[in-house]
PDB file of C-alpha atoms and ligand atoms in Angstrom:
ATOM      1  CA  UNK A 822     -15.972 -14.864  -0.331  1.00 72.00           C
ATOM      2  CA  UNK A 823     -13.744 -12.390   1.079  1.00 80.00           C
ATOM      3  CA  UNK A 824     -12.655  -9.224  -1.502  1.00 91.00           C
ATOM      4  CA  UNK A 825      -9.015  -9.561  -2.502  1.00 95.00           C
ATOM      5  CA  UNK A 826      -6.783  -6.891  -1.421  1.00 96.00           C
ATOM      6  CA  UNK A 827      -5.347  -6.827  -4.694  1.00 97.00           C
ATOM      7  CA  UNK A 828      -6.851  -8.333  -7.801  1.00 97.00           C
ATOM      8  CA  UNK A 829      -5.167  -7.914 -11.615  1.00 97.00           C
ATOM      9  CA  UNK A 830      -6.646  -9.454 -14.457  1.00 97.00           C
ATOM     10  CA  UNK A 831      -5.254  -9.595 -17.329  1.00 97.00           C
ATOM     11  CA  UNK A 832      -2.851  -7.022 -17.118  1.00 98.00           C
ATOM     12  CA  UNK A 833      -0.692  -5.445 -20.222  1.00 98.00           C
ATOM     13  CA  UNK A 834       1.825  -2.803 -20.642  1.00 97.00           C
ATOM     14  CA  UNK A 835       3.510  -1.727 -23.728  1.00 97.00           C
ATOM     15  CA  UNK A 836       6.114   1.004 -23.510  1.00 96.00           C
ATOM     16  CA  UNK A 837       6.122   3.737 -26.165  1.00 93.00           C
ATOM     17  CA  UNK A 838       8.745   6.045 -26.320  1.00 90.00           C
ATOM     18  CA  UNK A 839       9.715   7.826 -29.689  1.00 91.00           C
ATOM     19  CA  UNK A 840      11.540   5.071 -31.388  1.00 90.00           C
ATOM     20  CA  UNK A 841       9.926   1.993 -30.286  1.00 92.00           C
ATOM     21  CA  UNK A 842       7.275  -0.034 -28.395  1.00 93.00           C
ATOM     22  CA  UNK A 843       8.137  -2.767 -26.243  1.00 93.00           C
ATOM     23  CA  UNK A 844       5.663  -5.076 -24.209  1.00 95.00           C
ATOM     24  CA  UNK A 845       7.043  -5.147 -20.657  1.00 96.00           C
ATOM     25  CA  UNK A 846       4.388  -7.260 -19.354  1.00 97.00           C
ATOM     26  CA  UNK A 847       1.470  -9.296 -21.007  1.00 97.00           C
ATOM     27  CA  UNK A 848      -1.833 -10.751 -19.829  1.00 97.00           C
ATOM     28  CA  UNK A 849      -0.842 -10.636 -15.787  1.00 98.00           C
ATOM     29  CA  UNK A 850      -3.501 -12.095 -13.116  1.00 97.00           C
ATOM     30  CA  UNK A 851      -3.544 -12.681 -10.219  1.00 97.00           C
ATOM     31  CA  UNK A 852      -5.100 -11.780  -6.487  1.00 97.00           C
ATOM     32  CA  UNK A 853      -3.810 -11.252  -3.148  1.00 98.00           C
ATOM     33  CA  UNK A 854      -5.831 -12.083  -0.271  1.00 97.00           C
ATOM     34  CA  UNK A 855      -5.723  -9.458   3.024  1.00 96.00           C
ATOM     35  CA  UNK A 856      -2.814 -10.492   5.067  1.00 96.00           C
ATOM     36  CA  UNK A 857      -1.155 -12.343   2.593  1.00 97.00           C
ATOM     37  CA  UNK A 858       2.631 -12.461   1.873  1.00 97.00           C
ATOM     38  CA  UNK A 859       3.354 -13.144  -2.262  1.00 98.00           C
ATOM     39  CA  UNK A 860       6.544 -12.607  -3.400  1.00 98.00           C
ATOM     40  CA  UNK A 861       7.229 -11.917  -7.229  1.00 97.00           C
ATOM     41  CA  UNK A 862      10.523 -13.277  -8.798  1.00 96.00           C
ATOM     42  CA  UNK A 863      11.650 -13.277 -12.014  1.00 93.00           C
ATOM     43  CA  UNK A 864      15.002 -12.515 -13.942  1.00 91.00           C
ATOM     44  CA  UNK A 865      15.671  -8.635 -14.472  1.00 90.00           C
ATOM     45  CA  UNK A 866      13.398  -7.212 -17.512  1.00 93.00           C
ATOM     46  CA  UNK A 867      10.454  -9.219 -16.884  1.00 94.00           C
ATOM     47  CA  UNK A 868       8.453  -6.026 -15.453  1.00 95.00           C
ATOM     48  CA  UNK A 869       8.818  -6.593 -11.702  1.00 95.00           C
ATOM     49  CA  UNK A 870       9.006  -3.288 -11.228  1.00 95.00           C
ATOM     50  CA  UNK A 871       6.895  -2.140 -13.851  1.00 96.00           C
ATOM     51  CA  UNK A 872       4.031  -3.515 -12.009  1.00 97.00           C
ATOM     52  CA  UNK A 873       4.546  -2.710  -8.719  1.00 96.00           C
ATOM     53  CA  UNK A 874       4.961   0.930  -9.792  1.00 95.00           C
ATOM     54  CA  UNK A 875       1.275   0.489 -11.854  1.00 96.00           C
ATOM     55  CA  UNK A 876      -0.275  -1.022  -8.693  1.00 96.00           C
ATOM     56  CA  UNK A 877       1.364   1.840  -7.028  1.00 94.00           C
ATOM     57  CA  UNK A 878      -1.167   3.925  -9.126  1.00 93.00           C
ATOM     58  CA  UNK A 879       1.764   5.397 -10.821  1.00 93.00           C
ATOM     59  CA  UNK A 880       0.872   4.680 -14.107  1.00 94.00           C
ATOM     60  CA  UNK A 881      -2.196   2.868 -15.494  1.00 95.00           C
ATOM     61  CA  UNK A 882      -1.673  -0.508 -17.264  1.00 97.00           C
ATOM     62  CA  UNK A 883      -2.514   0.049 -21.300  1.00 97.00           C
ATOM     63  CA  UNK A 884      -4.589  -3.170 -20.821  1.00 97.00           C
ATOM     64  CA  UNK A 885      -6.234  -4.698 -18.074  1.00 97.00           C
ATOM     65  CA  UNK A 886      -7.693  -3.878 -14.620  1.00 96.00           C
ATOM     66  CA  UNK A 887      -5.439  -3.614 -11.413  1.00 96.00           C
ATOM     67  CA  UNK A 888      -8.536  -3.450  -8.419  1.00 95.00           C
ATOM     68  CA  UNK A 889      -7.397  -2.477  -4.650  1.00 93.00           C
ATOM     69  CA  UNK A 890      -9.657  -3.820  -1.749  1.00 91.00           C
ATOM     70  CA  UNK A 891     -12.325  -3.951  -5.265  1.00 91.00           C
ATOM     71  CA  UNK A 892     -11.557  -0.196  -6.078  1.00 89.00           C
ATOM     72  CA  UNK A 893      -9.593   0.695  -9.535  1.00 88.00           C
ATOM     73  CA  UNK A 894      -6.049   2.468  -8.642  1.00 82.00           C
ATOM     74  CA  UNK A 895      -5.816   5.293 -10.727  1.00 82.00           C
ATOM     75  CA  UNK A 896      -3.843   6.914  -8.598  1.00 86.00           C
ATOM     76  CA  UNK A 897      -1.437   7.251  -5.549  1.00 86.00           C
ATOM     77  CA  UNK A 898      -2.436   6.321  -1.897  1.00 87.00           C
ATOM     78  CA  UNK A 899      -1.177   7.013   1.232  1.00 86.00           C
ATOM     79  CA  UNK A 900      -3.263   3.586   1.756  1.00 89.00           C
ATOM     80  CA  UNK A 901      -0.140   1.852  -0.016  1.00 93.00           C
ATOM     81  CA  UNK A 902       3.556   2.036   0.852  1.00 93.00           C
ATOM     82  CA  UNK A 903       5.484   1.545  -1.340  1.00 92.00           C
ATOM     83  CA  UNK A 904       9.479   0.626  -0.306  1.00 89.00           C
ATOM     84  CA  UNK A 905      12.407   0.494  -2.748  1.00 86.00           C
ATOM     85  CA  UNK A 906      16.139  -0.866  -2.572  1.00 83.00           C
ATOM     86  CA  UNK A 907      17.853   2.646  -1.806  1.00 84.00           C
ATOM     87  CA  UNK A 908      16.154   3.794   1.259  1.00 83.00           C
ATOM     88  CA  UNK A 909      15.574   7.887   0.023  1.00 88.00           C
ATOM     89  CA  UNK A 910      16.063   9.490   3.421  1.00 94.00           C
ATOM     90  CA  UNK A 911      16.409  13.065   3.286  1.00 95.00           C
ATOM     91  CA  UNK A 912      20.050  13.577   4.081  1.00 96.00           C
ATOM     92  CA  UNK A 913      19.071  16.915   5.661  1.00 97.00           C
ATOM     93  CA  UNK A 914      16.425  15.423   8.375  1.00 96.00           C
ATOM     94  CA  UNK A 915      17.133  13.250  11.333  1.00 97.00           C
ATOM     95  CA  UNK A 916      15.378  10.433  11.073  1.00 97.00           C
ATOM     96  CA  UNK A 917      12.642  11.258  13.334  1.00 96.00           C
ATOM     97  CA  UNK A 918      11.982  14.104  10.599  1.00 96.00           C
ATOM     98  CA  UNK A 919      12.286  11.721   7.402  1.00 96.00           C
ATOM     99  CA  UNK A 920      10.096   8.995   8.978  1.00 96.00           C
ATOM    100  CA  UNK A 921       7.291  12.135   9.310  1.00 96.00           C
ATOM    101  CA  UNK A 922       7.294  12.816   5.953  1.00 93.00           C
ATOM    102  CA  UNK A 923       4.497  10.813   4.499  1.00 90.00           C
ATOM    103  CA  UNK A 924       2.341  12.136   7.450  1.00 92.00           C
ATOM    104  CA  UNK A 925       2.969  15.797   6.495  1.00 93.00           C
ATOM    105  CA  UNK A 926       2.462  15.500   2.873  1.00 90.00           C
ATOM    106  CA  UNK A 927      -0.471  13.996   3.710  1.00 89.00           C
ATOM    107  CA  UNK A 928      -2.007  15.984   6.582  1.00 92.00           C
ATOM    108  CA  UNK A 929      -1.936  13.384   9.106  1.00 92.00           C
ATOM    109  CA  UNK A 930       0.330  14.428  11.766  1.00 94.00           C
ATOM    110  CA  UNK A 931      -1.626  14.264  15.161  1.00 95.00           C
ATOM    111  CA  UNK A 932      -0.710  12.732  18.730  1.00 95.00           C
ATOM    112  CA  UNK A 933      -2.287   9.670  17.593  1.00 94.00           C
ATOM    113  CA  UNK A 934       0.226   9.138  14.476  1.00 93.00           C
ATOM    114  CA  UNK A 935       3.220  10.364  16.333  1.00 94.00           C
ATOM    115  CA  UNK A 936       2.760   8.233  19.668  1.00 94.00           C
ATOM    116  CA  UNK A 937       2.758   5.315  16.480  1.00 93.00           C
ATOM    117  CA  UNK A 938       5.307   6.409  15.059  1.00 95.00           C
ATOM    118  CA  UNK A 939       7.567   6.539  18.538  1.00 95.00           C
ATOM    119  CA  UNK A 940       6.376   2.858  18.478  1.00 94.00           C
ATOM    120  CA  UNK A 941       7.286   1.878  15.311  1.00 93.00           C
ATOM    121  CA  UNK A 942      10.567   3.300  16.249  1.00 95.00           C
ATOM    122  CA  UNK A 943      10.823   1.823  19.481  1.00 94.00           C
ATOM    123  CA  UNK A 944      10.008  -1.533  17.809  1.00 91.00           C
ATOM    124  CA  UNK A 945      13.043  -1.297  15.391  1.00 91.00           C
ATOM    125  CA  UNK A 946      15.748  -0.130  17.358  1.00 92.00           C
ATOM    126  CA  UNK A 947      15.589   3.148  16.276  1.00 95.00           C
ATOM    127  CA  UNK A 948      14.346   5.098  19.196  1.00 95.00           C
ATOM    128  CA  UNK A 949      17.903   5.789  20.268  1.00 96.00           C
ATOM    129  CA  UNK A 950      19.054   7.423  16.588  1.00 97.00           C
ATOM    130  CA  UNK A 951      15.666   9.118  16.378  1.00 96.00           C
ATOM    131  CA  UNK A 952      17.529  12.408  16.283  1.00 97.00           C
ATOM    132  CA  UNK A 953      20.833  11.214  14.016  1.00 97.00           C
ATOM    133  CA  UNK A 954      21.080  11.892  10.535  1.00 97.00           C
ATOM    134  CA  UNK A 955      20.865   9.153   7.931  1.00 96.00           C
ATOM    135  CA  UNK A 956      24.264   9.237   7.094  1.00 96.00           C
ATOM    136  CA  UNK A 957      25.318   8.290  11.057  1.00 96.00           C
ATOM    137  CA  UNK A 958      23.168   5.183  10.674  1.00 95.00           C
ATOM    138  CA  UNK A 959      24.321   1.347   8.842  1.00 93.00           C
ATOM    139  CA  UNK A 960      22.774   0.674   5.405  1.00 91.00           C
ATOM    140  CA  UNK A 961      20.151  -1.839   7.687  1.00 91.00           C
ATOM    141  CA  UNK A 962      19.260   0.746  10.325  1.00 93.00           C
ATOM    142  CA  UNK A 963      18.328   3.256   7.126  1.00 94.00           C
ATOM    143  CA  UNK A 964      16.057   0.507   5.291  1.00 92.00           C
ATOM    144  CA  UNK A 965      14.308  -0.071   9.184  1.00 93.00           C
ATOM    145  CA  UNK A 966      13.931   4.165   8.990  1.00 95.00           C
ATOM    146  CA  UNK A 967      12.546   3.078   5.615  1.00 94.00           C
ATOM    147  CA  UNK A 968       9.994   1.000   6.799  1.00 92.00           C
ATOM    148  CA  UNK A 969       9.418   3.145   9.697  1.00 93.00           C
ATOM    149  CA  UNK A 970       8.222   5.993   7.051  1.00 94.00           C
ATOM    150  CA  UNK A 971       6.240   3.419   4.665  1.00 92.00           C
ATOM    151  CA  UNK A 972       4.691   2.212   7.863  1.00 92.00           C
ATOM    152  CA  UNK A 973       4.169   5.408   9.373  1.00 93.00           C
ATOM    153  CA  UNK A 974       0.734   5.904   7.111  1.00 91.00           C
ATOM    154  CA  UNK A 975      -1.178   2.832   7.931  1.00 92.00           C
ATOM    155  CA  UNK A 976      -1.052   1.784   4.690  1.00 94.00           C
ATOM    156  CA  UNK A 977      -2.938  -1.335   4.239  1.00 93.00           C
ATOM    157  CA  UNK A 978      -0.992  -2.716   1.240  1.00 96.00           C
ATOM    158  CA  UNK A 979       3.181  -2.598   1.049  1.00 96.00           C
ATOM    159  CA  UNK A 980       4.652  -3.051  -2.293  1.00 96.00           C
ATOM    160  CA  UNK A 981       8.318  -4.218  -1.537  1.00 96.00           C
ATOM    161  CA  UNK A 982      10.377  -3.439  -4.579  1.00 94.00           C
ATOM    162  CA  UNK A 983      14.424  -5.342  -3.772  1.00 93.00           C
ATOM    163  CA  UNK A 984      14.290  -3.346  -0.430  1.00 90.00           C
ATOM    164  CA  UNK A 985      16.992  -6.069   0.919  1.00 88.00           C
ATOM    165  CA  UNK A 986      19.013  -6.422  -1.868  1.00 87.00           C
ATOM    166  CA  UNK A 987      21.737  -3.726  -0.909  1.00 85.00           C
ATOM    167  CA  UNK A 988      22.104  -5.381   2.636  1.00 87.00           C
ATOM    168  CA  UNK A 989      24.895  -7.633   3.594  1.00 89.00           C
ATOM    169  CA  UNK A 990      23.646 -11.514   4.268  1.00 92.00           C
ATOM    170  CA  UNK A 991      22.919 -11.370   7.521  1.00 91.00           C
ATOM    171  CA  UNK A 992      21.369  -7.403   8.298  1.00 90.00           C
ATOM    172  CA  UNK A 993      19.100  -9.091   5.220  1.00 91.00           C
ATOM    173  CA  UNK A 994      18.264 -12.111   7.200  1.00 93.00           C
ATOM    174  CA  UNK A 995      17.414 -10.551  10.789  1.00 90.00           C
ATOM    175  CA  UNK A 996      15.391  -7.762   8.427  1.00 90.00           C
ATOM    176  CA  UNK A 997      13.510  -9.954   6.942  1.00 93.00           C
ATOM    177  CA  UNK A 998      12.639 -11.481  10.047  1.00 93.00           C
ATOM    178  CA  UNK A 999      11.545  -8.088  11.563  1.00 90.00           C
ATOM    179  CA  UNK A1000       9.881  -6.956   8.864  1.00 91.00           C
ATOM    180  CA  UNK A1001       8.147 -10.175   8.428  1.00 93.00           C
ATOM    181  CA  UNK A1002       6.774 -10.122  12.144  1.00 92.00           C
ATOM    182  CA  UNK A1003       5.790  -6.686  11.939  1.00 91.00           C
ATOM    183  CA  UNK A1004       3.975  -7.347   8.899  1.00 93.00           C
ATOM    184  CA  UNK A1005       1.813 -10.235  10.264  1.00 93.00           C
ATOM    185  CA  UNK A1006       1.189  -8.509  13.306  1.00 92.00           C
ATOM    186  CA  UNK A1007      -0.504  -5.919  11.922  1.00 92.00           C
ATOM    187  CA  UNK A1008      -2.056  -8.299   9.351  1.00 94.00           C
ATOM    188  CA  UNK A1009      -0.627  -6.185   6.643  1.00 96.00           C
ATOM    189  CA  UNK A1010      -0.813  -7.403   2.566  1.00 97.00           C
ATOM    190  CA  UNK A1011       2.422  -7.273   1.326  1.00 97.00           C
ATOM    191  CA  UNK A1012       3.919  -7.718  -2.556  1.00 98.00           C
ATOM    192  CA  UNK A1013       7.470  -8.579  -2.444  1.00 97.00           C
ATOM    193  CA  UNK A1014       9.736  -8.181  -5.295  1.00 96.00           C
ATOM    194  CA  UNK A1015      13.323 -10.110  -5.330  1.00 93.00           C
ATOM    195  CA  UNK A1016      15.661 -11.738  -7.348  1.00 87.00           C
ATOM    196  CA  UNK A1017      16.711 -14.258  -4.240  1.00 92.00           C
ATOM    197  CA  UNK A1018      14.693 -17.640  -4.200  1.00 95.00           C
ATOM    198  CA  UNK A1019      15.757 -18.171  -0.558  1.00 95.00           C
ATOM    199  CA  UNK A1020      13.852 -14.731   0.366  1.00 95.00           C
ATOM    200  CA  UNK A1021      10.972 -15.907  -1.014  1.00 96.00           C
ATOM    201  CA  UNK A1022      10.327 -19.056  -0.005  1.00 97.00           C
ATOM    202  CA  UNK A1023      11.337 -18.237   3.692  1.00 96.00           C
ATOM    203  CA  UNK A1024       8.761 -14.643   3.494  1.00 96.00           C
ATOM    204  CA  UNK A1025       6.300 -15.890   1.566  1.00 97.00           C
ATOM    205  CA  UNK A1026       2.872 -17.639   1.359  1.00 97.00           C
ATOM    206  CA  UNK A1027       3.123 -17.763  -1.998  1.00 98.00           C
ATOM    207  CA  UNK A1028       5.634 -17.433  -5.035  1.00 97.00           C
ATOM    208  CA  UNK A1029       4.775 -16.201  -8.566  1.00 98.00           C
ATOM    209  CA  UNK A1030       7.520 -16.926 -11.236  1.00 97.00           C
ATOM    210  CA  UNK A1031       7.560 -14.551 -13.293  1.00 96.00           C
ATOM    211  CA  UNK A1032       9.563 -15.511 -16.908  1.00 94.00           C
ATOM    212  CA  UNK A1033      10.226 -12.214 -19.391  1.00 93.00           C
ATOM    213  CA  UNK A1034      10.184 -11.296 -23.353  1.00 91.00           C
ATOM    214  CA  UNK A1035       7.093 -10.260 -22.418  1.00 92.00           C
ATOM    215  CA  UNK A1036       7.049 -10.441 -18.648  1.00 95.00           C
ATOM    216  CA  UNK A1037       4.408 -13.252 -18.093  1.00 96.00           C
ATOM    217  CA  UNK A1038       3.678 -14.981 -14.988  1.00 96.00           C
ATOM    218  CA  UNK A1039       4.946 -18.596 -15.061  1.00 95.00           C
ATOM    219  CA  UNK A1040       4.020 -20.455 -12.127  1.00 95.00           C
ATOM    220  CA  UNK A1041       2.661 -20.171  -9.032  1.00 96.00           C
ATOM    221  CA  UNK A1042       3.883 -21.728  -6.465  1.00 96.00           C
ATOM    222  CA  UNK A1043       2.154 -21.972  -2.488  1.00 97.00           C
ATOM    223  CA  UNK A1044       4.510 -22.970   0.110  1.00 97.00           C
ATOM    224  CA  UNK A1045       3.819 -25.471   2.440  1.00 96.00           C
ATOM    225  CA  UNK A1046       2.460 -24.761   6.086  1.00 96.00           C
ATOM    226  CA  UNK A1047       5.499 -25.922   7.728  1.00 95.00           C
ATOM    227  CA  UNK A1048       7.932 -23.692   5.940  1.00 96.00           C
ATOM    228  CA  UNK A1049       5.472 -20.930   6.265  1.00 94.00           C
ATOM    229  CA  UNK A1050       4.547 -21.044   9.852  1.00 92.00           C
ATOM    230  CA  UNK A1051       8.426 -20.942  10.846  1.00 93.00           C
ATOM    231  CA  UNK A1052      10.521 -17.727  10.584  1.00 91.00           C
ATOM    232  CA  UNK A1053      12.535 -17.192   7.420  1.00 93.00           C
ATOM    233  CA  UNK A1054      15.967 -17.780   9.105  1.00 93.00           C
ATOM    234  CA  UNK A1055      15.015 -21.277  10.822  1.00 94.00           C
ATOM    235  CA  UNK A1056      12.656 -21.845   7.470  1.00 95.00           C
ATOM    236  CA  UNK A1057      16.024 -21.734   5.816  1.00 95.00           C
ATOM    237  CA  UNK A1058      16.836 -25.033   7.657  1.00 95.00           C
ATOM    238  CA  UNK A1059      13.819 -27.325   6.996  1.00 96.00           C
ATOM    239  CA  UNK A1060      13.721 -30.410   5.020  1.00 93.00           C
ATOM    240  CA  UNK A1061      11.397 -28.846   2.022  1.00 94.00           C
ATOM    241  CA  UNK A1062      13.319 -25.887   1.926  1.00 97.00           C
ATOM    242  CA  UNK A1063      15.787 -26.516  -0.282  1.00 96.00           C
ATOM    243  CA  UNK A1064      13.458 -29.234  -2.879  1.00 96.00           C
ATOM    244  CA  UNK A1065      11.486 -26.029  -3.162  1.00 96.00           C
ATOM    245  CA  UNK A1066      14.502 -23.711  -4.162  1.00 96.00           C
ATOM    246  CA  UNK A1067      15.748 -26.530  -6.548  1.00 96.00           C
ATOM    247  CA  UNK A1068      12.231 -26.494  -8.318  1.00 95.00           C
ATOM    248  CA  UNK A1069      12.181 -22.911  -8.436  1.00 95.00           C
ATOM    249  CA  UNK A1070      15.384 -22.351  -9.957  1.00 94.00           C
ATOM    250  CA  UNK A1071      14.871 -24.801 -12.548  1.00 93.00           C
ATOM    251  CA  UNK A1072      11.462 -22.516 -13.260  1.00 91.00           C
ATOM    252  CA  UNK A1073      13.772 -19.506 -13.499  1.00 90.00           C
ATOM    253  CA  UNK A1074      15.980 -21.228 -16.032  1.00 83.00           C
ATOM    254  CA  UNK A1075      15.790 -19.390 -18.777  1.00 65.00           C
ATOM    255  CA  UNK A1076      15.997 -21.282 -22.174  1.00 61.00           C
ATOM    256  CA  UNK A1077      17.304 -18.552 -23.975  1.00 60.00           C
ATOM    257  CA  UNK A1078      20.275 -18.273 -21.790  1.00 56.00           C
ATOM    258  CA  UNK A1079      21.206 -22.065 -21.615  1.00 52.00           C
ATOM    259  CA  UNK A1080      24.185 -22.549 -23.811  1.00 47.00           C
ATOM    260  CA  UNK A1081      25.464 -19.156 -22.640  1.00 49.00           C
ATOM    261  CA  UNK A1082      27.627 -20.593 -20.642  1.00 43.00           C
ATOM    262  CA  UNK A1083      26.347 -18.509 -18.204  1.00 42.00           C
TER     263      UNK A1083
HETATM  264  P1  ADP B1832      12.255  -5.708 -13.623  1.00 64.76           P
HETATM  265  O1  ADP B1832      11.851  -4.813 -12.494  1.00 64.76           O
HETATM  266  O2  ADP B1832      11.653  -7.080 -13.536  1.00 64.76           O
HETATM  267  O3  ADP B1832      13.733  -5.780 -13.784  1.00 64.76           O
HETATM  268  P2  ADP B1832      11.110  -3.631 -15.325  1.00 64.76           P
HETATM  269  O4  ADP B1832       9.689  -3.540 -14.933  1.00 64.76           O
HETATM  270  O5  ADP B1832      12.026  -2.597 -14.802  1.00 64.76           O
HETATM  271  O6  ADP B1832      11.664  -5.091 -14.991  1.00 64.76           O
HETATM  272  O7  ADP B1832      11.210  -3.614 -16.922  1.00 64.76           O
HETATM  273  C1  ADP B1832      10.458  -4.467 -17.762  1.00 64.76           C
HETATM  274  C2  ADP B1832      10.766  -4.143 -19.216  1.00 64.76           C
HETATM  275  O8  ADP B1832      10.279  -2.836 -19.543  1.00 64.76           O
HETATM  276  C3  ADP B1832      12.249  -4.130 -19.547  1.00 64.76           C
HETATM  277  O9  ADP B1832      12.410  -4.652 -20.844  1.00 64.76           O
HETATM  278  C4  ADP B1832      12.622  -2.673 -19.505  1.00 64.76           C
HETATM  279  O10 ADP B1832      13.693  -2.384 -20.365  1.00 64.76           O
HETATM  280  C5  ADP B1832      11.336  -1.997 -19.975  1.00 64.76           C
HETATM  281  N1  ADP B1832      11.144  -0.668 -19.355  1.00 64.76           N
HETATM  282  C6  ADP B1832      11.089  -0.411 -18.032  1.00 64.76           C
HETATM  283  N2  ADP B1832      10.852   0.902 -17.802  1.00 64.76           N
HETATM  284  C7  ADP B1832      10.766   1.483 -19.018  1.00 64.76           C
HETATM  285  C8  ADP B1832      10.524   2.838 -19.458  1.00 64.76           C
HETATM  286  N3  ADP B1832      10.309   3.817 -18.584  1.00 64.76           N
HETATM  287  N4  ADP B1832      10.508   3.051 -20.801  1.00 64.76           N
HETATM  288  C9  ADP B1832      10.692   2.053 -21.696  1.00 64.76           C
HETATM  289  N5  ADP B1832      10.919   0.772 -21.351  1.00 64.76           N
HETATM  290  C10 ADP B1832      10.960   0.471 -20.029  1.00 64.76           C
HETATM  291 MG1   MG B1833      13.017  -3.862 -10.994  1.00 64.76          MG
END
């Protein structure tokens, strides 16, 4: 059997600051295989976030194990990138400087990282703005500088926490198309985090439906070959695309909020 990239078993995490403590998410498992695309969606609160940022090696879980490639994470790794909805570029550095940055901290900068890097660049339309600063650049050319400097590492594992969500429709679309070729090419493992069923399906190998109060997992969901094997803007189009949105949303539906009116 092959070793899962990424393995949790039953994974808890309560919360304690001085007034209370709140369960943000209970008895989580799952594995990712290497190479695998899983997204994670789930209304806001359910602890998206909370454990992407423990598989991060952020934080440790107050129950549970969270293995990388079979190895605890206790800590952070430059063998994980880790890429959030606001992009954090350095408003000071061109972006050749900000997508450096993970090398330096982590003593890696060498011909053979920066001729990758120049790649990477190349490969996103970036090679021309290499020298502009972030603020001369569209909110989808700063999340592709983004990815540049997440990718710059070689991590093996990319946590993707909402890194579309600020985009307009379709900068989001052709990213996630970019992003999703890159990925596979370089037979990267990649956690997704969104709140946009389409995303998911049309990324993804696999769904997990997360539900919250605590933040549980609620289904998982594997989509079908056909959607998978197509690119997420033409997967969009398919017959079983949209059967699969309708049962996910109806997962998502939240029976404390029905009556709302919401
Ligand atoms: P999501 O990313 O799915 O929106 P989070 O992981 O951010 O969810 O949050 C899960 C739950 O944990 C929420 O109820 C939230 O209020 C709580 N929470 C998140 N971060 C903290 C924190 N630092 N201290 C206390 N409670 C937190
Ligand atoms: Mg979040």
């Amino acid at each position: 059997m092959i070793e899962p990239a990424l393995r949790l078993d039953q994974v808890t995490h309560v919360y304690v600051t001085e007034r209370a403590a709140s369960l943000a998410v209970s008895n989580i498992g799952f594995s990712v295989s290497p190479g695998e695309f899983v997204s994670l969606v789930g209304p806001s609160g359910c602890g998206k976030t909370t454990l992407l940022s423990m598989i991060a090696g952020l934080f440790q879980p107050t129950r549970g194990l969270i293995e990388r490639s079979g190895q605890p994470c206790e800590r952070p790794s430059p063998r994980i990138g880790y890429m959030l909805q606001q992009d954090y570029l350095f408003p000071w550095r061109t972006i050749l400087d900000n997508v450096m940055i993970g090398l330096e901290v982590n003593g890696m900068v060498d011909d053979v990282s920066r001729t990758r890097v120049i790649r990477l660049l190349d490969e996103l339309g970036l090679r021309n703005v290499q020298d502009h600063y972030p603020n001369q650049l569209s909110g989808g050319m700063r999340q592709r500088a983004a990815l540049v400097r997440t990718l710059a590492t070689e991590p093996e594992l990319l946590l993707l926490d909402e890194p579309f969500s600020a985009l307009d429709y379709q900068t989001r679309l052709q990213l996630e198309e970019l992003i999703l070729d890159i990925l596979k090419d370089r037979n990267k493992t990649a956690l997704l985090v969104t709140h946009d069923i389409s995303e998911a399906i049309a990324m993804s190998d696999r769904v997990l439906v997360m539900e919250r109060n605590p933040g549980r997992i609620r289904r998982e969901i594997r989509i079908p070959d056909i959607i998978r094997c197509a690119g997420p803007i033409e997967s969009r189009e398919l017959p079983g695309f949209h059967p699969l949105f309708h049962e996910i949303w109806q997962e998502l539906e939240d029976p404390e909020r029905k009556g709302e009116g919401r």
